[in-house]
PDB file of C-alpha atoms in Angstrom:
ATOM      1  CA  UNK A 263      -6.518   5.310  22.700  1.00 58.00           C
ATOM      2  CA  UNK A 264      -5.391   2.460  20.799  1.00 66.00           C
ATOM      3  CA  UNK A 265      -4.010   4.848  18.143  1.00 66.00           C
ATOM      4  CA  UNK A 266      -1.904   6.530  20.299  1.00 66.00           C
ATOM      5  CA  UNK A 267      -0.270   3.823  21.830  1.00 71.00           C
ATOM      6  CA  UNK A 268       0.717   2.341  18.422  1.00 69.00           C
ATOM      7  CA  UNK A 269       2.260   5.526  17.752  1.00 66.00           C
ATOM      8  CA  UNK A 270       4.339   4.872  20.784  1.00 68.00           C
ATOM      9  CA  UNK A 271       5.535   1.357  20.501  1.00 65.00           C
ATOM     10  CA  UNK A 272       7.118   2.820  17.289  1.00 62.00           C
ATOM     11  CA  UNK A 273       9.006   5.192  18.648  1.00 60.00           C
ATOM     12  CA  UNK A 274      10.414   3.046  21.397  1.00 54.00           C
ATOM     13  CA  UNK A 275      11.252   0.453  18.748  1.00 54.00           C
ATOM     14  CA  UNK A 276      13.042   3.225  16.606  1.00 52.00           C
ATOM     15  CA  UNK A 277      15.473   3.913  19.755  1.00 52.00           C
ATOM     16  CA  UNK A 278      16.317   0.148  19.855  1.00 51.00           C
ATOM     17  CA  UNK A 279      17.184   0.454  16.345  1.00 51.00           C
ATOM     18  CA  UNK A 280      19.935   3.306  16.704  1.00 50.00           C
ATOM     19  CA  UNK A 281      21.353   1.734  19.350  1.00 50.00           C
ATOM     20  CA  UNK A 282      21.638  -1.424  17.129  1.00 48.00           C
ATOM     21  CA  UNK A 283      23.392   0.464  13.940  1.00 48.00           C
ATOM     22  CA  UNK A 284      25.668   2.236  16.716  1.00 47.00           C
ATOM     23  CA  UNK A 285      27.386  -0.663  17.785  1.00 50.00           C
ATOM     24  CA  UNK A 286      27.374  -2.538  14.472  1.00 49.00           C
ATOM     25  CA  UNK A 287      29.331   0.420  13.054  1.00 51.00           C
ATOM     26  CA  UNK A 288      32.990  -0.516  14.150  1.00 53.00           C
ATOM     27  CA  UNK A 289      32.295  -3.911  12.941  1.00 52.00           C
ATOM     28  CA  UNK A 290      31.885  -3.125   9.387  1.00 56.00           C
ATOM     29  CA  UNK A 291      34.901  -0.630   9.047  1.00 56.00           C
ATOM     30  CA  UNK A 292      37.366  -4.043   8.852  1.00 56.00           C
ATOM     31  CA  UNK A 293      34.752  -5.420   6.328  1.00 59.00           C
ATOM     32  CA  UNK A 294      34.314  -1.851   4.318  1.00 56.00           C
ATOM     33  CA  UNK A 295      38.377  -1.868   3.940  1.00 60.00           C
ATOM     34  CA  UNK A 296      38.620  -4.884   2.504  1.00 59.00           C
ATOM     35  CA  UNK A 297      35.548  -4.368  -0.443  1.00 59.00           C
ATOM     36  CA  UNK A 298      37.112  -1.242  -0.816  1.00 58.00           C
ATOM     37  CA  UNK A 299      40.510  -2.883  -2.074  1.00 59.00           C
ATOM     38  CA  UNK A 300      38.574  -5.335  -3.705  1.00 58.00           C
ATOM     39  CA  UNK A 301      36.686  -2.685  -5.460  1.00 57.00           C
ATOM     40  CA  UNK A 302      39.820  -1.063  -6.578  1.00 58.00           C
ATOM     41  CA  UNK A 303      40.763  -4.159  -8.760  1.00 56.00           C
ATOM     42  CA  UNK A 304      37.540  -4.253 -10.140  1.00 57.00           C
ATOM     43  CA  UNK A 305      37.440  -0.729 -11.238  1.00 52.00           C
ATOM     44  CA  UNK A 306      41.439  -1.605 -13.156  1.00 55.00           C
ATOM     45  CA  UNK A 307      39.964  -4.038 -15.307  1.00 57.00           C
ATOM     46  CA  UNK A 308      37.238  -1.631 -16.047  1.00 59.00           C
ATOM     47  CA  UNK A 309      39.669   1.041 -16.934  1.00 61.00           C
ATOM     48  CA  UNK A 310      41.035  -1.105 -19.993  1.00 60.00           C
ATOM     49  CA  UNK A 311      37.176  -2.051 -21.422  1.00 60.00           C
ATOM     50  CA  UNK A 312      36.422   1.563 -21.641  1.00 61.00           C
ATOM     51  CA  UNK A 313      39.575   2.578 -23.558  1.00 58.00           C
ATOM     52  CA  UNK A 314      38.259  -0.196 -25.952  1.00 61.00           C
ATOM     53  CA  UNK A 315      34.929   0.998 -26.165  1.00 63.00           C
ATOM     54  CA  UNK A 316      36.082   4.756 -26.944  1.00 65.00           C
ATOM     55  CA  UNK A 317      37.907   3.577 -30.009  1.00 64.00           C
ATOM     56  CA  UNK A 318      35.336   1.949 -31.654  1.00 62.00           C
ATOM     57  CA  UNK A 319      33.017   5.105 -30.931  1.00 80.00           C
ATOM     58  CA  UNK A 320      35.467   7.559 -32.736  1.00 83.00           C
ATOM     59  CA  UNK A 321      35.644   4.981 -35.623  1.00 83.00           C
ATOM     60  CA  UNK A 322      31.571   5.851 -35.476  1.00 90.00           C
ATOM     61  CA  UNK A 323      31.771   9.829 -35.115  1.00 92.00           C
ATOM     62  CA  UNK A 324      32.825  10.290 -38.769  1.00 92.00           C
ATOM     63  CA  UNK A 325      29.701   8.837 -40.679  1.00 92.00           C
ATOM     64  CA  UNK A 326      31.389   9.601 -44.246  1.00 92.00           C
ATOM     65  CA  UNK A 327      32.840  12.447 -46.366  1.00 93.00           C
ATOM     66  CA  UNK A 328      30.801  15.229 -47.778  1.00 92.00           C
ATOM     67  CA  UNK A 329      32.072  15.052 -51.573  1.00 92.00           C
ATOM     68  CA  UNK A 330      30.722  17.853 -53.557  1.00 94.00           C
ATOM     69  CA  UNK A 331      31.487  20.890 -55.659  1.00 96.00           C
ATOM     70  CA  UNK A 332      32.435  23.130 -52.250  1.00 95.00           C
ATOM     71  CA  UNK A 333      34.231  20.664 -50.258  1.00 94.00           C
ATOM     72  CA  UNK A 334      36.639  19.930 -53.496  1.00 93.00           C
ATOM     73  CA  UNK A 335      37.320  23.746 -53.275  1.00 95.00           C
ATOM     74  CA  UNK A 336      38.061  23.856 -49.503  1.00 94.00           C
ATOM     75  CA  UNK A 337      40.117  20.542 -50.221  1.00 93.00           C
ATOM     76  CA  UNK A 338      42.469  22.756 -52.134  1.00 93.00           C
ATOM     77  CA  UNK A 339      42.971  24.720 -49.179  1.00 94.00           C
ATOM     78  CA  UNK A 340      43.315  22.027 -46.825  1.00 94.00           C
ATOM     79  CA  UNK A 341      40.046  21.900 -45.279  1.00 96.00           C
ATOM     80  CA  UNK A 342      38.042  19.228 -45.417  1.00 96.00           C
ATOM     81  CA  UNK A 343      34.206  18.336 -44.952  1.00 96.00           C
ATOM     82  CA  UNK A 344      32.495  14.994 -43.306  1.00 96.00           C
ATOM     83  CA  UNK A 345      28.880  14.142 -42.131  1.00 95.00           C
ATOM     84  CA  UNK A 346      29.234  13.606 -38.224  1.00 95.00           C
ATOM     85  CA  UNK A 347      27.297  11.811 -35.206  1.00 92.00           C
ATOM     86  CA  UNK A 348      24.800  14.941 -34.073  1.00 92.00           C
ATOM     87  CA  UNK A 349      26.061  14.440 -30.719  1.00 91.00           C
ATOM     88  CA  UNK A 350      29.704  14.408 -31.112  1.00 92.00           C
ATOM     89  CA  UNK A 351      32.095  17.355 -30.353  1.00 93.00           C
ATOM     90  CA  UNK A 352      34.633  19.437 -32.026  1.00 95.00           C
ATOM     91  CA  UNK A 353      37.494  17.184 -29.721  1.00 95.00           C
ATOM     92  CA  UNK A 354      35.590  14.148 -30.704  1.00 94.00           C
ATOM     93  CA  UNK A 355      36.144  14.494 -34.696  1.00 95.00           C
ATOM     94  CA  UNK A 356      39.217  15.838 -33.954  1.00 95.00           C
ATOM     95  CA  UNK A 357      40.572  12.884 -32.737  1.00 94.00           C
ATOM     96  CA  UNK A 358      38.910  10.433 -34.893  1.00 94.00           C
ATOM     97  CA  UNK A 359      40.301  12.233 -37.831  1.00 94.00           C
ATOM     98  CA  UNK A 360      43.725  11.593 -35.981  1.00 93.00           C
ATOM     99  CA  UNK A 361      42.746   7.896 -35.498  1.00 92.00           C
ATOM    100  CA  UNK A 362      41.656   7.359 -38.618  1.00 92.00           C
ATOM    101  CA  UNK A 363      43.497   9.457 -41.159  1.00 93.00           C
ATOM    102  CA  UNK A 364      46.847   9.641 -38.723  1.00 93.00           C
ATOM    103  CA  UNK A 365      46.599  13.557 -39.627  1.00 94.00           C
ATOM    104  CA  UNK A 366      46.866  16.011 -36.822  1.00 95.00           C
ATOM    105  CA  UNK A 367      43.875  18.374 -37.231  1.00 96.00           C
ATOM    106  CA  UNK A 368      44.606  22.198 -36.644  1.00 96.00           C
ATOM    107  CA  UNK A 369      41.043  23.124 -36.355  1.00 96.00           C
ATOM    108  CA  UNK A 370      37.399  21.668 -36.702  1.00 97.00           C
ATOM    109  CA  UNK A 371      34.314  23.873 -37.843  1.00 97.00           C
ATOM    110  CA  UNK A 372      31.010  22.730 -37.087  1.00 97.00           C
ATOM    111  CA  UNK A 373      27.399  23.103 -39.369  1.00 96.00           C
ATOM    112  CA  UNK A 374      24.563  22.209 -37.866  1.00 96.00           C
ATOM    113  CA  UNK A 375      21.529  21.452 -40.767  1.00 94.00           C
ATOM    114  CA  UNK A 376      18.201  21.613 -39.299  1.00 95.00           C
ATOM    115  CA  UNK A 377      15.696  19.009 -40.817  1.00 94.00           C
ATOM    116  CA  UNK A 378      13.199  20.194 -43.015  1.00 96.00           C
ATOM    117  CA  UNK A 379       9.592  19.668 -43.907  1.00 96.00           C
ATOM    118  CA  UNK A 380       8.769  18.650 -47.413  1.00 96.00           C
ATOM    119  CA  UNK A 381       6.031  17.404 -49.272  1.00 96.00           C
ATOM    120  CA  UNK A 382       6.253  14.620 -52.201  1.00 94.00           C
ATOM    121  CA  UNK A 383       3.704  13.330 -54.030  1.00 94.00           C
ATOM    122  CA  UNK A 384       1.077  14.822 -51.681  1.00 94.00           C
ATOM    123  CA  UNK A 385       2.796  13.532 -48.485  1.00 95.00           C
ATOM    124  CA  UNK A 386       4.696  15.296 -46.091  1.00 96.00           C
ATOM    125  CA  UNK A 387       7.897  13.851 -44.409  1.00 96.00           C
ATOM    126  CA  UNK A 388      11.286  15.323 -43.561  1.00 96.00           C
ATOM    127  CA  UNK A 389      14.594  15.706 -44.889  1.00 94.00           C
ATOM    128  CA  UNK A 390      17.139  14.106 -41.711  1.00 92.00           C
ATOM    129  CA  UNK A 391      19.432  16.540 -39.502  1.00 93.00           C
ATOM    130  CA  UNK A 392      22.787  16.937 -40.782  1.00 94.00           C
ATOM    131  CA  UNK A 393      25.778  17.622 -38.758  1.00 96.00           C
ATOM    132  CA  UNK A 394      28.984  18.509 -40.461  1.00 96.00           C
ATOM    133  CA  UNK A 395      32.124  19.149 -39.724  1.00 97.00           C
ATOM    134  CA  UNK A 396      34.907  21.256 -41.775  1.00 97.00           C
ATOM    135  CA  UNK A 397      38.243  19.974 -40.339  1.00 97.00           C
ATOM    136  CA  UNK A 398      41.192  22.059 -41.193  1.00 97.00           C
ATOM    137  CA  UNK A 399      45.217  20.586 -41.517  1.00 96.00           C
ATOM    138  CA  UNK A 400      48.443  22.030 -41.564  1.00 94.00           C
ATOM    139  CA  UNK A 401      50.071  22.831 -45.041  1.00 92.00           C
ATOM    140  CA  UNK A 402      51.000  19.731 -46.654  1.00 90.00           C
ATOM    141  CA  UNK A 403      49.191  17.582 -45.169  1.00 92.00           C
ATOM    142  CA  UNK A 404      46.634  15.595 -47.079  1.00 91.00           C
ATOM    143  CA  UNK A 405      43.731  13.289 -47.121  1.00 90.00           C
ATOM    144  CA  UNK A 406      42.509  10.831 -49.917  1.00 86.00           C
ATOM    145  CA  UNK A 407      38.587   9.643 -50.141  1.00 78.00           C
ATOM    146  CA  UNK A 408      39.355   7.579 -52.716  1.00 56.00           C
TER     147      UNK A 408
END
Protein backbone atom coordinates (compact mmCIF):
# COMPACT_ATOMS: atom_id res chain seq x y z
CA UNK A 1 0.00 0.00 0.00
CA UNK A 2 2.78 2.21 0.61
CA UNK A 3 3.73 1.96 -3.09
CA UNK A 4 0.71 3.14 -4.27
CA UNK A 5 0.36 6.04 -2.32
CA UNK A 6 3.83 7.31 -3.38
CA UNK A 7 2.66 6.98 -6.77
CA UNK A 8 -0.03 9.39 -5.80
CA UNK A 9 1.65 12.14 -3.94
CA UNK A 10 3.47 12.47 -7.34
CA UNK A 11 0.86 13.04 -9.31
CA UNK A 12 -0.77 15.59 -7.07
CA UNK A 13 2.59 17.35 -6.87
CA UNK A 14 2.84 17.30 -10.79
CA UNK A 15 -0.63 19.36 -10.92
CA UNK A 16 0.89 21.97 -8.52
CA UNK A 17 3.64 22.23 -10.88
CA UNK A 18 1.52 23.21 -14.10
CA UNK A 19 -0.29 25.47 -12.33
CA UNK A 20 3.06 27.08 -11.25
CA UNK A 21 4.64 27.34 -15.02
CA UNK A 22 1.01 28.68 -16.05
CA UNK A 23 1.14 31.71 -14.23
CA UNK A 24 4.88 32.32 -14.47
CA UNK A 25 4.39 32.39 -18.26
CA UNK A 26 3.24 36.12 -18.79
CA UNK A 27 5.99 37.10 -16.57
CA UNK A 28 8.78 36.01 -18.68
CA UNK A 29 7.38 37.33 -22.11
CA UNK A 30 8.72 41.14 -20.89
CA UNK A 31 12.00 39.34 -19.87
CA UNK A 32 12.16 36.99 -23.25
CA UNK A 33 11.78 40.46 -25.36
CA UNK A 34 14.39 42.04 -23.98
CA UNK A 35 17.24 38.85 -24.33
CA UNK A 36 15.84 38.60 -27.54
CA UNK A 37 17.10 42.23 -28.58
CA UNK A 38 20.00 41.63 -26.67
CA UNK A 39 20.61 38.51 -28.56
CA UNK A 40 20.28 40.29 -31.79
CA UNK A 41 23.45 42.44 -31.04
CA UNK A 42 25.25 39.58 -30.11
CA UNK A 43 24.58 37.63 -33.17
CA UNK A 44 25.95 41.33 -35.38
CA UNK A 45 29.21 41.07 -33.95
CA UNK A 46 29.20 37.45 -34.77
CA UNK A 47 28.30 38.13 -38.31
CA UNK A 48 31.72 40.08 -38.89
CA UNK A 49 34.07 37.09 -37.06
CA UNK A 50 32.70 34.62 -39.45
CA UNK A 51 33.34 36.65 -42.63
CA UNK A 52 36.94 36.67 -41.15
CA UNK A 53 37.15 33.18 -40.53
CA UNK A 54 35.87 32.23 -44.21
CA UNK A 55 38.76 34.09 -45.72
CA UNK A 56 41.39 32.54 -44.11
CA UNK A 57 39.70 29.03 -44.95
CA UNK A 58 39.69 29.74 -48.79
CA UNK A 59 43.37 30.91 -48.41
CA UNK A 60 43.54 26.98 -47.03
CA UNK A 61 41.34 25.20 -49.85
CA UNK A 62 44.11 25.53 -52.48
CA UNK A 63 46.99 23.38 -50.86
CA UNK A 64 49.43 24.12 -53.97
CA UNK A 65 49.69 23.74 -57.77
CA UNK A 66 49.97 20.46 -59.52
CA UNK A 67 53.12 21.28 -61.85
CA UNK A 68 53.77 18.53 -64.23
CA UNK A 69 54.04 17.47 -67.84
CA UNK A 70 49.87 17.50 -68.26
CA UNK A 71 48.98 20.47 -66.34
CA UNK A 72 51.71 22.60 -68.54
CA UNK A 73 49.62 21.30 -71.54
CA UNK A 74 46.17 22.24 -70.13
CA UNK A 75 47.98 25.60 -69.04
CA UNK A 76 48.20 26.34 -72.72
CA UNK A 77 44.63 26.07 -72.94
CA UNK A 78 43.79 27.94 -69.99
CA UNK A 79 43.07 25.33 -67.58
CA UNK A 80 44.79 24.93 -64.74
CA UNK A 81 45.47 22.11 -62.03
CA UNK A 82 45.90 22.46 -57.97
CA UNK A 83 45.91 19.89 -55.05
CA UNK A 84 42.71 20.83 -52.92
CA UNK A 85 41.27 20.35 -49.21
CA UNK A 86 39.27 16.75 -49.74
CA UNK A 87 36.37 18.40 -48.34
CA UNK A 88 36.09 21.52 -50.25
CA UNK A 89 33.64 22.18 -53.17
CA UNK A 90 33.68 23.16 -56.72
CA UNK A 91 32.23 26.97 -55.31
CA UNK A 92 34.83 26.76 -52.67
CA UNK A 93 38.04 26.68 -55.14
CA UNK A 94 36.23 28.73 -57.22
CA UNK A 95 36.32 31.48 -55.12
CA UNK A 96 39.62 31.07 -53.59
CA UNK A 97 41.08 31.09 -57.00
CA UNK A 98 39.18 34.53 -57.27
CA UNK A 99 40.66 35.58 -53.86
CA UNK A 100 43.81 34.61 -54.48
CA UNK A 101 44.71 34.91 -58.13
CA UNK A 102 41.93 37.94 -58.67
CA UNK A 103 40.92 35.68 -61.86
CA UNK A 104 37.30 34.95 -62.40
CA UNK A 105 37.07 31.16 -62.90
CA UNK A 106 34.65 29.93 -65.75
CA UNK A 107 34.59 26.43 -64.59
CA UNK A 108 36.21 23.99 -61.96
CA UNK A 109 36.71 20.12 -62.65
CA UNK A 110 37.16 17.92 -59.87
CA UNK A 111 39.59 14.40 -59.53
CA UNK A 112 39.20 12.55 -56.79
CA UNK A 113 42.60 10.04 -56.21
CA UNK A 114 41.83 7.23 -54.02
CA UNK A 115 44.80 6.23 -51.67
CA UNK A 116 46.59 3.28 -52.41
CA UNK A 117 48.24 0.35 -50.74
CA UNK A 118 51.90 -0.19 -51.32
CA UNK A 119 54.57 -2.10 -50.02
CA UNK A 120 58.37 -0.80 -49.52
CA UNK A 121 61.00 -2.52 -48.26
CA UNK A 122 58.73 -5.31 -46.94
CA UNK A 123 56.26 -2.88 -45.26
CA UNK A 124 53.03 -1.89 -46.28
CA UNK A 125 51.68 1.75 -45.93
CA UNK A 126 49.67 4.01 -48.21
CA UNK A 127 50.07 6.54 -50.72
CA UNK A 128 47.61 9.84 -49.21
CA UNK A 129 44.16 10.81 -51.00
CA UNK A 130 44.50 13.38 -53.52
CA UNK A 131 41.91 15.80 -54.46
CA UNK A 132 42.41 17.96 -57.47
CA UNK A 133 40.92 20.41 -59.08
CA UNK A 134 41.23 21.56 -62.95
CA UNK A 135 40.00 25.21 -62.90
CA UNK A 136 39.26 26.63 -66.25
CA UNK A 137 39.52 30.80 -67.25
CA UNK A 138 38.33 32.85 -69.87
CA UNK A 139 40.69 33.52 -72.93
CA UNK A 140 43.37 35.72 -71.90
CA UNK A 141 43.40 35.37 -68.74
CA UNK A 142 46.43 33.98 -67.00
CA UNK A 143 48.05 32.63 -63.96
CA UNK A 144 51.83 32.54 -62.95
CA UNK A 145 53.27 29.73 -60.31
CA UNK A 146 56.33 31.18 -60.43
Amino acid sequence: MTILDILKKKIVSDDTETEKTVTVAPAQKKSAQKIESKHIEKVDTKKTKTVQQKTTTLRNILQNPRVTEKAAVLAEKNAYTFEVDPRSTKLEIARAVKLIYKVEPVRVNIIKQQAKKVVFRGKRGTRKAVKKAIVFLKVGDKIDFI
